[in-house]
Coordinates of C-alpha atoms in Angstrom, one line a residue:
X1 CA 11.3 -15.9 -1.8
X2 CA 13.7 -18.8 -1.0
X3 CA 14.7 -22.3 -2.1
X4 CA 14.8 -25.0 0.6
X5 CA 16.6 -28.3 0.1
X6 CA 16.9 -30.6 3.1
X7 CA 18.3 -28.5 6.0
X8 CA 19.6 -25.8 3.7
X9 CA 17.6 -22.7 2.8
X10 CA 18.8 -20.2 0.2
X11 CA 17.2 -16.7 0.1
X12 CA 17.4 -15.5 -3.5
X13 CA 18.9 -12.1 -4.3
X14 CA 16.7 -9.5 -6.1
X15 CA 17.5 -10.1 -9.8
X16 CA 15.9 -10.7 -13.1
X17 CA 16.1 -14.6 -12.7
X18 CA 14.3 -14.1 -9.3
X19 CA 11.6 -12.0 -10.9
X20 CA 11.2 -14.7 -13.6
X21 CA 11.0 -17.5 -11.0
X22 CA 8.3 -15.5 -9.1
X23 CA 6.2 -15.0 -12.2
X24 CA 6.3 -18.7 -13.0
X25 CA 5.6 -19.8 -9.4
X26 CA 2.6 -17.6 -9.2
X27 CA 1.0 -19.7 -11.9
X28 CA 1.9 -23.3 -10.9
X29 CA 1.4 -26.0 -13.5
X30 CA 0.1 -23.6 -16.2
X31 CA 1.8 -22.0 -19.2
X32 CA 2.9 -18.5 -18.6
X33 CA 3.2 -16.5 -21.8
X34 CA 6.4 -15.0 -22.9
X35 CA 4.9 -11.6 -23.1
X36 CA 3.8 -11.8 -19.5
X37 CA 7.2 -12.9 -18.4
X38 CA 8.9 -10.1 -20.3
X39 CA 6.7 -7.6 -18.5
X40 CA 7.4 -9.2 -15.1
X41 CA 11.2 -9.2 -15.6
X42 CA 11.6 -5.8 -17.3
X43 CA 8.3 -4.1 -16.4
X44 CA 7.4 -1.7 -19.2
X45 CA 10.9 -1.3 -20.8
X46 CA 12.1 -4.6 -22.1
X47 CA 15.3 -4.3 -24.2
X48 CA 15.5 -5.3 -27.9
X49 CA 17.3 -8.5 -26.8
X50 CA 14.8 -9.3 -24.1
X51 CA 13.7 -12.7 -25.5
X52 CA 17.3 -14.0 -25.7
X53 CA 18.0 -12.6 -22.2
X54 CA 14.8 -14.4 -20.9
X55 CA 16.3 -17.7 -22.2
X56 CA 19.5 -16.8 -20.3
X57 CA 17.5 -16.3 -17.1
X58 CA 15.9 -19.7 -17.6
X59 CA 19.3 -21.3 -18.0
X60 CA 20.6 -19.6 -14.8
X61 CA 17.6 -20.9 -12.8
X62 CA 18.0 -24.4 -14.2
X63 CA 21.7 -24.4 -13.1
X64 CA 20.6 -23.1 -9.6
X65 CA 18.2 -26.0 -9.3
X66 CA 20.9 -28.5 -10.3
X67 CA 23.3 -26.9 -7.8
X68 CA 20.9 -27.7 -4.9
X69 CA 19.8 -31.1 -6.2
X70 CA 16.3 -30.0 -7.1
X71 CA 15.0 -32.3 -9.8
X72 CA 11.2 -32.5 -9.1
X73 CA 10.7 -28.9 -10.1
X74 CA 11.8 -27.9 -13.6
X75 CA 11.2 -25.1 -16.0
X76 CA 9.6 -26.4 -19.2
X77 CA 9.7 -24.5 -22.5
X78 CA 6.4 -24.9 -24.3
X79 CA 4.8 -23.2 -27.3
X80 CA 4.0 -19.6 -26.3
X81 CA 5.9 -19.5 -23.0
X82 CA 7.2 -21.5 -20.1
X83 CA 5.7 -23.8 -17.4
X84 CA 6.7 -25.1 -14.0
X85 CA 5.2 -28.2 -12.5
X86 CA 4.7 -27.7 -8.8
X87 CA 2.7 -29.5 -6.1
X88 CA 2.3 -29.5 -2.4
X89 CA 5.7 -31.0 -1.9
X90 CA 7.6 -28.3 -3.9
X91 CA 5.7 -25.0 -3.5
X92 CA 4.2 -23.5 -0.4
X93 CA 1.6 -21.6 -2.4
X94 CA 0.1 -24.8 -3.7
X95 CA 0.2 -26.3 -0.2
X96 CA -1.5 -23.2 1.2
X97 CA -4.4 -23.4 -1.4
X98 CA -4.7 -27.2 -0.9
X99 CA -5.0 -26.8 2.9
X100 CA -7.5 -24.0 2.4
X101 CA -9.6 -26.2 0.1
X102 CA -9.5 -29.1 2.5
X103 CA -10.6 -26.8 5.3
X104 CA -13.7 -26.0 3.3
X105 CA -14.8 -29.6 3.3
X106 CA -13.7 -30.4 6.9
X107 CA -16.0 -32.5 9.0
X108 CA -16.3 -29.8 11.7
X109 CA -15.1 -26.4 12.9
X110 CA -12.2 -28.0 14.9
X111 CA -10.7 -29.7 11.8
X112 CA -11.4 -26.6 9.7
X113 CA -9.5 -24.4 12.2
X114 CA -6.6 -26.8 12.3
X115 CA -6.2 -26.8 8.5
X116 CA -6.5 -23.1 8.2
X117 CA -3.9 -22.5 11.0
X118 CA -1.6 -24.9 9.2
X119 CA -2.1 -23.0 6.0
X120 CA -1.3 -19.6 7.7
X121 CA 1.9 -21.0 9.2
X122 CA 3.3 -21.2 5.7
X123 CA 3.4 -17.4 5.4
X124 CA 6.7 -15.9 6.5
X125 CA 7.0 -12.2 6.1
X126 CA 5.9 -10.1 3.2
X127 CA 5.3 -12.1 0.0
X128 CA 7.8 -11.5 -2.8
X129 CA 9.9 -9.2 -0.6
X130 CA 13.1 -10.0 -2.5
X131 CA 11.4 -9.7 -6.0
X132 CA 12.3 -6.5 -7.8
X133 CA 9.6 -6.6 -10.4
X134 CA 7.4 -3.5 -10.1
X135 CA 4.6 -5.3 -12.0
X136 CA 4.5 -8.2 -9.6
X137 CA 4.7 -6.0 -6.6
X138 CA 1.8 -3.9 -7.8
X139 CA -0.5 -6.6 -9.1
X140 CA 0.4 -10.0 -7.6
X141 CA 1.3 -9.1 -4.1
X142 CA -2.1 -7.5 -3.3
X143 CA -3.8 -10.6 -4.7
X144 CA -1.7 -12.9 -2.5
X145 CA -2.4 -10.7 0.5
X146 CA -6.1 -11.0 -0.1
X147 CA -5.9 -14.8 -0.1
X148 CA -4.1 -14.7 3.3
X149 CA -6.4 -12.2 4.8
X150 CA -9.5 -14.1 3.8
X151 CA -8.2 -17.2 5.6
X152 CA -7.2 -15.1 8.7
X153 CA -10.7 -13.7 8.8
X154 CA -12.2 -17.1 8.8
X155 CA -9.8 -18.3 11.5
X156 CA -10.9 -15.5 13.8
X157 CA -14.5 -16.3 13.0
X158 CA -14.0 -19.9 14.1
X159 CA -12.1 -18.8 17.2
X160 CA -14.9 -16.5 18.2
X161 CA -17.5 -19.1 17.5
X162 CA -15.6 -21.5 19.8
X163 CA -15.6 -18.8 22.6
X164 CA -11.8 -18.2 22.4
X165 CA -12.1 -14.5 22.7
X166 CA -9.1 -13.9 24.9
X167 CA -6.9 -16.1 22.8
X168 CA -7.7 -14.3 19.5
X169 CA -7.4 -10.7 20.7
X170 CA -3.7 -10.5 19.9
X171 CA -4.3 -11.5 16.3
X172 CA -7.2 -9.1 16.0
X173 CA -5.4 -6.1 17.4
X174 CA -2.6 -6.5 14.9
X175 CA -4.9 -7.2 12.0
X176 CA -7.2 -4.3 12.7
X177 CA -4.3 -1.9 13.1
X178 CA -2.5 -3.1 9.9
X179 CA -5.7 -3.2 7.8
X180 CA -7.9 -0.4 9.1
X181 CA -10.1 -0.3 6.0
X182 CA -10.9 -4.0 6.2
X183 CA -13.8 -3.7 8.5
X184 CA -14.3 -7.3 9.2
X185 CA -11.2 -7.4 11.4
X186 CA -12.5 -4.4 13.4
X187 CA -15.9 -6.1 13.8
X188 CA -14.2 -9.2 15.2
X189 CA -12.0 -7.1 17.5
X190 CA -15.0 -5.2 18.8
X191 CA -16.9 -8.4 19.4
X192 CA -14.0 -10.0 21.2
X193 CA -13.6 -7.0 23.5
X194 CA -17.3 -6.8 24.2
X195 CA -17.6 -10.5 25.0
X196 CA -14.6 -10.4 27.4
X197 CA -16.3 -7.6 29.4
X198 CA -14.6 -4.6 27.9
X199 CA -17.6 -2.7 26.6
X200 CA -16.0 0.8 26.8
X201 CA -12.9 -0.3 24.8
X202 CA -15.2 -2.0 22.2
X203 CA -17.2 1.2 21.7
X204 CA -13.9 3.2 21.5
X205 CA -12.7 1.0 18.7
X206 CA -15.9 1.5 16.8
X207 CA -15.7 5.3 17.1
X208 CA -12.1 5.3 16.1
X209 CA -12.7 3.5 12.9
X210 CA -15.9 5.5 12.2
X211 CA -14.0 8.8 12.5
X212 CA -11.2 7.5 10.3
X213 CA -13.5 6.3 7.5
X214 CA -15.4 9.6 7.6
X215 CA -12.2 11.8 7.6
X216 CA -10.2 9.8 5.1
X217 CA -12.8 8.3 2.7
X218 CA -15.9 10.3 3.4
X219 CA -18.0 7.2 4.1
X220 CA -19.7 5.7 7.1
X221 CA -18.9 2.3 8.6
X222 CA -20.5 -0.7 6.9
X223 CA -23.7 -2.3 8.1
X224 CA -21.9 -5.0 10.1
X225 CA -20.1 -2.5 12.3
X226 CA -23.2 -0.3 12.8
X227 CA -25.3 -3.3 13.8
X228 CA -22.6 -4.4 16.2
X229 CA -22.5 -0.9 17.8
X230 CA -26.3 -1.0 18.3
X231 CA -26.1 -4.5 19.8
X232 CA -23.5 -3.3 22.3
X233 CA -25.4 -0.2 23.3
X234 CA -28.4 -2.5 24.0
X235 CA -26.3 -4.9 25.9
X236 CA -27.4 -7.8 23.7
X237 CA -25.9 -11.2 24.0
X238 CA -23.3 -11.8 21.3
X239 CA -22.8 -15.5 22.2
X240 CA -22.2 -17.5 19.0
X241 CA -24.4 -20.3 17.7
X242 CA -23.4 -23.8 18.6
X243 CA -20.4 -25.0 16.5
X244 CA -22.5 -27.4 14.3
X245 CA -24.7 -24.5 13.4
X246 CA -21.8 -22.1 12.5
X247 CA -22.2 -21.3 8.8
X248 CA -19.2 -21.5 6.5
X249 CA -19.8 -18.1 5.1
X250 CA -17.8 -15.6 7.3
X251 CA -20.6 -13.0 7.2
X252 CA -23.4 -15.1 8.7
X253 CA -22.9 -14.5 12.4
X254 CA -25.9 -14.2 14.6
X255 CA -25.8 -10.5 15.6
X256 CA -22.8 -9.0 13.9
X257 CA -23.4 -10.0 10.3
X258 CA -27.0 -10.8 9.7
X259 CA -28.7 -9.4 6.5
X260 CA -30.5 -6.3 7.7
X261 CA -28.4 -3.1 7.5
X262 CA -27.8 -0.9 10.4
X263 CA -30.2 2.0 10.9
X264 CA -33.0 0.0 9.4
X265 CA -33.8 -3.5 10.8
X266 CA -31.0 -4.5 13.3
X267 CA -30.6 -8.3 13.5
X268 CA -31.4 -10.0 16.8
X269 CA -30.0 -12.9 18.7
X270 CA -31.7 -16.2 17.9
X271 CA -35.1 -16.5 19.5
X272 CA -35.3 -12.9 20.5
X273 CA -38.6 -11.0 19.8
X274 CA -38.4 -8.0 17.6
X275 CA -39.3 -4.9 19.6
X276 CA -41.5 -2.3 18.0
X277 CA -39.2 0.6 17.0
X278 CA -38.9 3.0 14.0
X279 CA -36.1 2.7 11.5
X280 CA -33.3 5.2 11.9
X281 CA -32.6 7.8 9.2
X282 CA -31.1 6.8 5.9
X283 CA -27.9 8.6 5.3
X284 CA -27.1 10.1 1.9
X285 CA -24.4 8.5 -0.3
X286 CA -21.2 10.4 0.0
X287 CA -20.5 12.6 -3.0
X288 CA -23.4 11.0 -5.0
X289 CA -23.6 12.5 -8.5
X290 CA -26.0 12.3 -11.4
X291 CA -29.0 10.0 -12.1
X292 CA -31.4 13.0 -11.6
X293 CA -34.0 11.6 -14.0
X294 CA -33.9 8.2 -12.4
X295 CA -34.2 9.6 -8.9
X296 CA -37.2 11.8 -9.8
X297 CA -39.0 9.0 -11.5
X298 CA -38.3 6.5 -8.7
X299 CA -39.4 9.0 -6.1
X300 CA -42.7 9.6 -7.9
X301 CA -43.4 5.9 -8.2
X302 CA -42.5 5.0 -4.6
X303 CA -44.5 7.8 -3.1
X304 CA -47.5 7.4 -5.4
X305 CA -50.9 7.0 -3.8
X306 CA -52.2 4.9 -6.7
X307 CA -51.0 1.9 -8.5
X308 CA -48.1 -0.4 -7.7
X309 CA -45.3 1.2 -5.7
X310 CA -42.6 -1.2 -6.8
X311 CA -39.3 -0.1 -8.4
X312 CA -36.5 -2.4 -9.7
X313 CA -33.0 -1.0 -10.3
X314 CA -30.9 -3.3 -12.5
X315 CA -27.7 -3.1 -14.4
X316 CA -24.1 -4.3 -14.6
X317 CA -22.0 -5.1 -11.5
X318 CA -20.4 -1.9 -10.1
X319 CA -22.7 0.4 -12.0
X320 CA -24.2 2.0 -8.9
X321 CA -27.5 0.3 -8.3
X322 CA -27.2 0.1 -4.5
X323 CA -25.9 3.7 -4.3
X324 CA -28.9 5.0 -6.3
X325 CA -31.3 3.0 -4.2
X326 CA -29.8 4.4 -0.9
X327 CA -29.7 8.0 -2.2
X328 CA -33.3 7.8 -3.4
X329 CA -34.4 6.3 -0.1
X330 CA -32.7 9.1 1.7
X331 CA -34.5 11.7 -0.4
X332 CA -38.0 10.3 0.0
X333 CA -37.8 9.1 3.6
X334 CA -39.9 11.9 4.9
X335 CA -42.8 10.5 3.0
X336 CA -42.6 7.3 5.0
X337 CA -43.5 7.9 8.7
X338 CA -43.4 4.1 9.3
X339 CA -39.7 4.1 8.4
X340 CA -37.3 2.9 5.7
X341 CA -36.1 -0.6 6.1
X342 CA -33.2 -2.1 4.1
X343 CA -32.6 -5.8 3.7
X344 CA -29.4 -7.0 2.2
X345 CA -30.1 -10.1 0.1
X346 CA -26.5 -10.8 -0.7
X347 CA -23.8 -11.5 1.9
X348 CA -20.4 -9.9 1.7
X349 CA -18.9 -13.1 0.1
X350 CA -21.5 -12.9 -2.7
X351 CA -23.7 -15.8 -1.5
X352 CA -27.5 -15.2 -1.5
X353 CA -29.5 -14.9 1.7
X354 CA -32.1 -17.7 1.9
X355 CA -35.8 -16.8 1.4
X356 CA -36.8 -18.1 4.8
X357 CA -34.0 -16.1 6.6
X358 CA -34.9 -12.9 4.6
X359 CA -38.6 -13.3 5.3
X360 CA -37.8 -13.4 9.0
X361 CA -36.0 -10.1 8.8
X362 CA -38.9 -8.2 7.2
X363 CA -40.5 -5.6 9.4
X364 CA -44.0 -6.3 10.9
X365 CA -46.9 -4.6 9.1
X366 CA -47.8 -1.2 10.5
X367 CA -50.4 1.5 10.2
X368 CA -47.9 4.1 8.7
X369 CA -46.5 4.0 5.3
X370 CA -43.1 2.2 5.0
X371 CA -40.4 1.8 2.4
X372 CA -38.6 -1.5 2.1
X373 CA -35.4 -1.7 0.1
X374 CA -34.4 -5.2 -1.0
X375 CA -30.7 -4.8 -2.0
X376 CA -28.7 -7.2 -4.2
X377 CA -31.4 -9.7 -5.2
X378 CA -30.0 -12.8 -7.0
X379 CA -33.2 -13.3 -9.0
X380 CA -37.0 -13.3 -9.0
X381 CA -37.0 -16.5 -6.9
X382 CA -35.6 -14.5 -4.0
X383 CA -37.9 -11.5 -4.3
X384 CA -41.4 -13.0 -5.1
X385 CA -41.9 -14.8 -1.8
X386 CA -41.1 -11.6 0.1
X387 CA -43.6 -9.3 -1.7
X388 CA -46.9 -10.6 0.0
X389 CA -45.5 -9.6 3.4
X390 CA -44.6 -6.2 2.0
X391 CA -47.8 -5.5 0.0
X392 CA -48.7 -2.6 2.3
X393 CA -45.3 -0.9 1.6
X394 CA -43.4 0.7 -1.2
X395 CA -40.6 -1.7 -2.4
X396 CA -37.3 -0.7 -4.0
X397 CA -35.3 -3.7 -5.4
X398 CA -31.7 -3.7 -6.8
X399 CA -30.4 -6.6 -8.8
X400 CA -28.1 -7.3 -11.8
X401 CA -31.1 -9.0 -13.3
X402 CA -34.1 -7.2 -14.8
X403 CA -36.5 -9.3 -12.7
X404 CA -39.1 -9.3 -15.4
X405 CA -41.1 -12.0 -13.5
X406 CA -41.4 -9.6 -10.5
X407 CA -42.8 -6.6 -12.5
X408 CA -44.9 -8.9 -14.7
X409 CA -46.8 -10.3 -11.7
X410 CA -46.8 -7.3 -9.4
X411 CA -46.5 -4.3 -11.7
X412 CA -44.0 -1.5 -11.2
X413 CA -41.1 0.1 -13.0
X414 CA -37.6 -1.1 -14.0
X415 CA -34.7 1.4 -14.2
X416 CA -31.8 -0.2 -16.2
X417 CA -28.7 1.8 -15.3
X418 CA -26.1 2.8 -17.8
X419 CA -22.6 4.2 -17.0
X420 CA -22.4 7.8 -15.8
X421 CA -22.2 10.6 -18.2
X422 CA -18.8 12.4 -18.5
X423 CA -20.0 15.4 -16.4
X424 CA -21.5 13.1 -13.8
X425 CA -18.3 11.1 -13.5
X426 CA -16.3 14.3 -13.2
X427 CA -18.6 15.5 -10.4
X428 CA -18.3 12.2 -8.6
X429 CA -14.5 12.5 -8.6
X430 CA -14.7 16.1 -7.4
X431 CA -17.1 15.2 -4.6
X432 CA -14.9 12.3 -3.4
X433 CA -11.4 13.7 -3.9
X434 CA -12.1 17.4 -3.5
X435 CA -13.1 20.1 -5.9
X436 CA -9.8 22.0 -5.8
X437 CA -7.6 19.0 -6.5
X438 CA -9.8 17.8 -9.4
X439 CA -10.2 21.3 -10.8
X440 CA -6.4 21.7 -10.9
X441 CA -6.2 18.9 -13.4
X442 CA -9.5 18.9 -15.3
X443 CA -8.2 17.1 -18.4
X444 CA -6.5 14.5 -16.3
X445 CA -9.7 14.0 -14.3
X446 CA -11.7 13.4 -17.5
X447 CA -9.0 10.9 -18.6
X448 CA -9.2 9.2 -15.3
X449 CA -13.0 8.9 -15.6
X450 CA -12.5 7.4 -19.1
X451 CA -10.0 4.9 -17.8
X452 CA -12.6 3.9 -15.2
X453 CA -15.2 3.4 -18.0
X454 CA -17.4 5.9 -16.1
X455 CA -18.4 3.0 -13.8
X456 CA -19.1 4.4 -10.2
X457 CA -17.3 1.4 -8.6
X458 CA -14.1 2.0 -10.6
X459 CA -14.3 5.8 -10.0
X460 CA -14.7 5.3 -6.2
X461 CA -11.7 2.9 -6.2
X462 CA -9.6 5.5 -8.1
X463 CA -10.7 8.2 -5.7
X464 CA -9.6 6.0 -2.8
X465 CA -6.2 5.7 -4.3
X466 CA -5.9 9.5 -4.7
X467 CA -7.2 10.2 -1.2
X468 CA -4.6 7.9 0.4
X469 CA -1.8 9.3 -1.7
X470 CA -2.0 13.1 -1.3
X471 CA 1.1 13.7 -3.4
X472 CA -0.1 11.6 -6.4
X473 CA -1.2 13.7 -9.3
X474 CA -4.5 12.9 -11.1
X475 CA -2.6 12.6 -14.3
X476 CA -0.1 10.1 -12.9
X477 CA -2.9 8.1 -11.3
X478 CA -4.8 7.9 -14.6
X479 CA -1.6 6.9 -16.5
X480 CA -0.8 4.1 -14.0
X481 CA -4.4 2.7 -14.0
X482 CA -4.5 2.9 -17.8
X483 CA -1.7 0.4 -18.1
X484 CA -3.8 -2.4 -16.6
X485 CA -7.2 -1.1 -15.5
X486 CA -9.0 -4.3 -14.3
X487 CA -6.0 -5.5 -12.2
X488 CA -5.1 -2.1 -10.7
X489 CA -8.6 -0.9 -9.9
X490 CA -8.6 -2.6 -6.5
X491 CA -8.1 -1.6 -2.9
X492 CA -6.2 -4.4 -1.4
X493 CA -7.9 -4.2 2.0
X494 CA -11.5 -4.5 0.9
X495 CA -12.7 -7.0 -1.7
X496 CA -15.9 -5.0 -2.3
X497 CA -13.7 -2.3 -3.7
X498 CA -12.0 -4.5 -6.2
X499 CA -12.9 -4.7 -9.9
X500 CA -11.4 -8.2 -10.3
X501 CA -13.3 -9.4 -7.2
X502 CA -16.7 -7.8 -8.1
X503 CA -16.6 -8.7 -11.8
X504 CA -14.9 -12.0 -11.2
X505 CA -17.7 -13.1 -8.8
X506 CA -20.4 -12.0 -11.3
X507 CA -18.6 -14.0 -14.0
X508 CA -18.1 -17.1 -11.8
X509 CA -21.9 -17.1 -11.1
X510 CA -22.7 -17.7 -14.8
X511 CA -23.1 -21.1 -16.2
X512 CA -20.0 -22.2 -18.2
X513 CA -21.7 -21.7 -21.6
X514 CA -22.6 -18.0 -20.7
X515 CA -19.2 -17.4 -19.2
X516 CA -17.4 -18.5 -22.3
X517 CA -19.8 -16.5 -24.5
X518 CA -19.2 -13.3 -22.5
X519 CA -15.4 -13.8 -22.9
X520 CA -15.7 -14.4 -26.6
X521 CA -17.8 -11.2 -27.0
X522 CA -15.1 -9.2 -25.2
X523 CA -12.7 -10.0 -28.1
X524 CA -14.9 -8.1 -30.6
X525 CA -14.7 -4.4 -31.4
X526 CA -17.2 -2.0 -30.0
X527 CA -18.9 -1.4 -33.4
X528 CA -19.3 -5.1 -34.3
X529 CA -22.8 -6.6 -34.5
X530 CA -22.8 -8.9 -31.5
X531 CA -26.0 -10.6 -32.7
X532 CA -23.9 -12.2 -35.4
X533 CA -21.5 -13.7 -32.9
X534 CA -23.8 -15.6 -30.6
X535 CA -27.3 -17.0 -30.6
X536 CA -30.1 -14.7 -29.4
X537 CA -30.8 -17.0 -26.5
X538 CA -27.3 -16.6 -25.2
X539 CA -27.3 -12.8 -25.7
X540 CA -30.6 -12.5 -23.9
X541 CA -29.3 -14.5 -20.9
X542 CA -26.3 -12.2 -20.7
X543 CA -28.5 -9.2 -20.8
X544 CA -30.6 -10.7 -17.9
X545 CA -27.3 -11.4 -16.0
X546 CA -26.3 -7.7 -16.2
X547 CA -23.3 -8.2 -18.4
X548 CA -24.8 -7.1 -21.8
X549 CA -27.0 -4.2 -22.7
X550 CA -30.0 -3.5 -25.0
X551 CA -31.1 -6.0 -27.5
X552 CA -34.1 -6.1 -30.0
X553 CA -35.1 -3.9 -31.7
X554 CA -31.7 -2.2 -31.2
X555 CA -28.3 -3.9 -31.3
X556 CA -26.8 -5.7 -28.3
X557 CA -24.0 -3.7 -26.6
X558 CA -21.2 -4.5 -24.3
X559 CA -19.9 -1.7 -22.0
X560 CA -16.4 -0.7 -23.0
X561 CA -15.1 -1.3 -19.4
X562 CA -16.6 -4.8 -19.4
X563 CA -15.0 -5.5 -22.7
X564 CA -11.6 -4.5 -21.3
X565 CA -12.2 -6.7 -18.3
X566 CA -13.2 -9.7 -20.5
X567 CA -9.9 -9.3 -22.5
X568 CA -7.9 -9.0 -19.3
X569 CA -9.6 -12.1 -17.9
X570 CA -8.7 -14.1 -21.0
X571 CA -5.2 -12.8 -21.0
X572 CA -4.5 -13.6 -17.4
X573 CA -6.6 -16.8 -17.0
X574 CA -7.1 -18.4 -20.3
X575 CA -3.9 -17.8 -22.2
X576 CA -2.3 -20.8 -20.6
X577 CA -5.0 -23.1 -21.9
X578 CA -4.9 -21.6 -25.3
X579 CA -1.1 -22.0 -25.6
X580 CA -0.9 -25.4 -24.1
X581 CA 0.0 -28.2 -26.6
X582 CA -2.9 -30.5 -27.6

């Protein structure tokens, strides 16, 4: 972090004023609470005189600004904390976000690429490299890196769409090596190699990342990589769509990122006819644990000879809907000689696949029994138009919503998932991390499961942290996560393994009224009657959105982990608005 004034640039030394300045600059134009600043400067051990020392740090920064003639940027004391007014002229972070926003509304891919390249040029080295705050290094730096990597991914998408495969190879080699778990960079690298005539190198890259994921995390490559491998083996044309047809969403590329998952219905180049071929085997979910009753009931329904063979799996974000669907499909696949086909109805960036596009990816009717898995449905509007084409098949749907309109019109069963039981969460950790390591600290493992709220998503993230840090004890991992679970349950290289990202997208998808109601409910104790806090209509809509449980005749219930997230969200995003003078 540095201060530039005219031709002079001053790199600040690691110090408490530098940590304070970083904490303020990370929240430009908003009130940053005193409590947050104290944690940023002193981490978890502020001295008794911390508030007075904080004021001294502010004075030192003001003198530093005056020394270098900086008057446009000031530190303002306001009720509840401090605020710095920054704009595109005074702070690179504001300029970066402004350029990124302008790129999103660009007239064409050329202008978008120019803006994004300009935004990336503002990054110089590791963010906050000279900031000593442990809290900011652990929480803020990964979030900043996520912002940069998302822009870099989009830049590489645009370069590939423009046919600049040779030019982008250097960026992709470096990005894929530095972020091996972020599969999109590897997809782009493999595509660039293949399109420049280096098929053997492209397949070697795929097999390297496949072996790494299996050895280190116990998982297989994602659907995008698997589809890409299949396309290369078939020598399919990966030429991009014309620039004007290039979608904004980074996941919507013709062959590499269409909606059907690998091993089921591989996506095809535009205009290509779908060859008659069976689906490949559905692999089991690594270390899957629990849900035995659900799996038995779902298997019986899907393989039934009589009545509707439709099952809906619903529940909160991160509660394991897709994993349960995949595990069940694996267990019943022998009953479907026509194959098991999975269609992803949500792109990696959270946007919904259009009905027309999804319908085009459904398999053709066949004589043999088939199972179709519709994963990540945004609502009944997305599922209902697809069912007539799948009426000869068994259908398994996952969604945060209950999809009452689907089962009301087509019959079937709904499985509303709750969090894992304590023994199931323990078994999941043991399966992912290793039985011996977990058994060596059983009490700590149960505490870790509790910190994760027994949510499968959070448990897998915690397991990923333990797997990549062999010397980290389970107890130390649990204690560190317990200090700030929502923020720290994130793997920086993959947004899909990030509690703030997954729950944040679910919250952002709500109308403002429901979003505000959910955050208000999070402030209440677990044993309070939520029906007395909000109208029944609001509560029912939150239940339908997957963020609230139960309802009449029983009480409404908010998962403890979602309550913690709601409070964290308010603390980190809404405190400024609440503390600002009116």
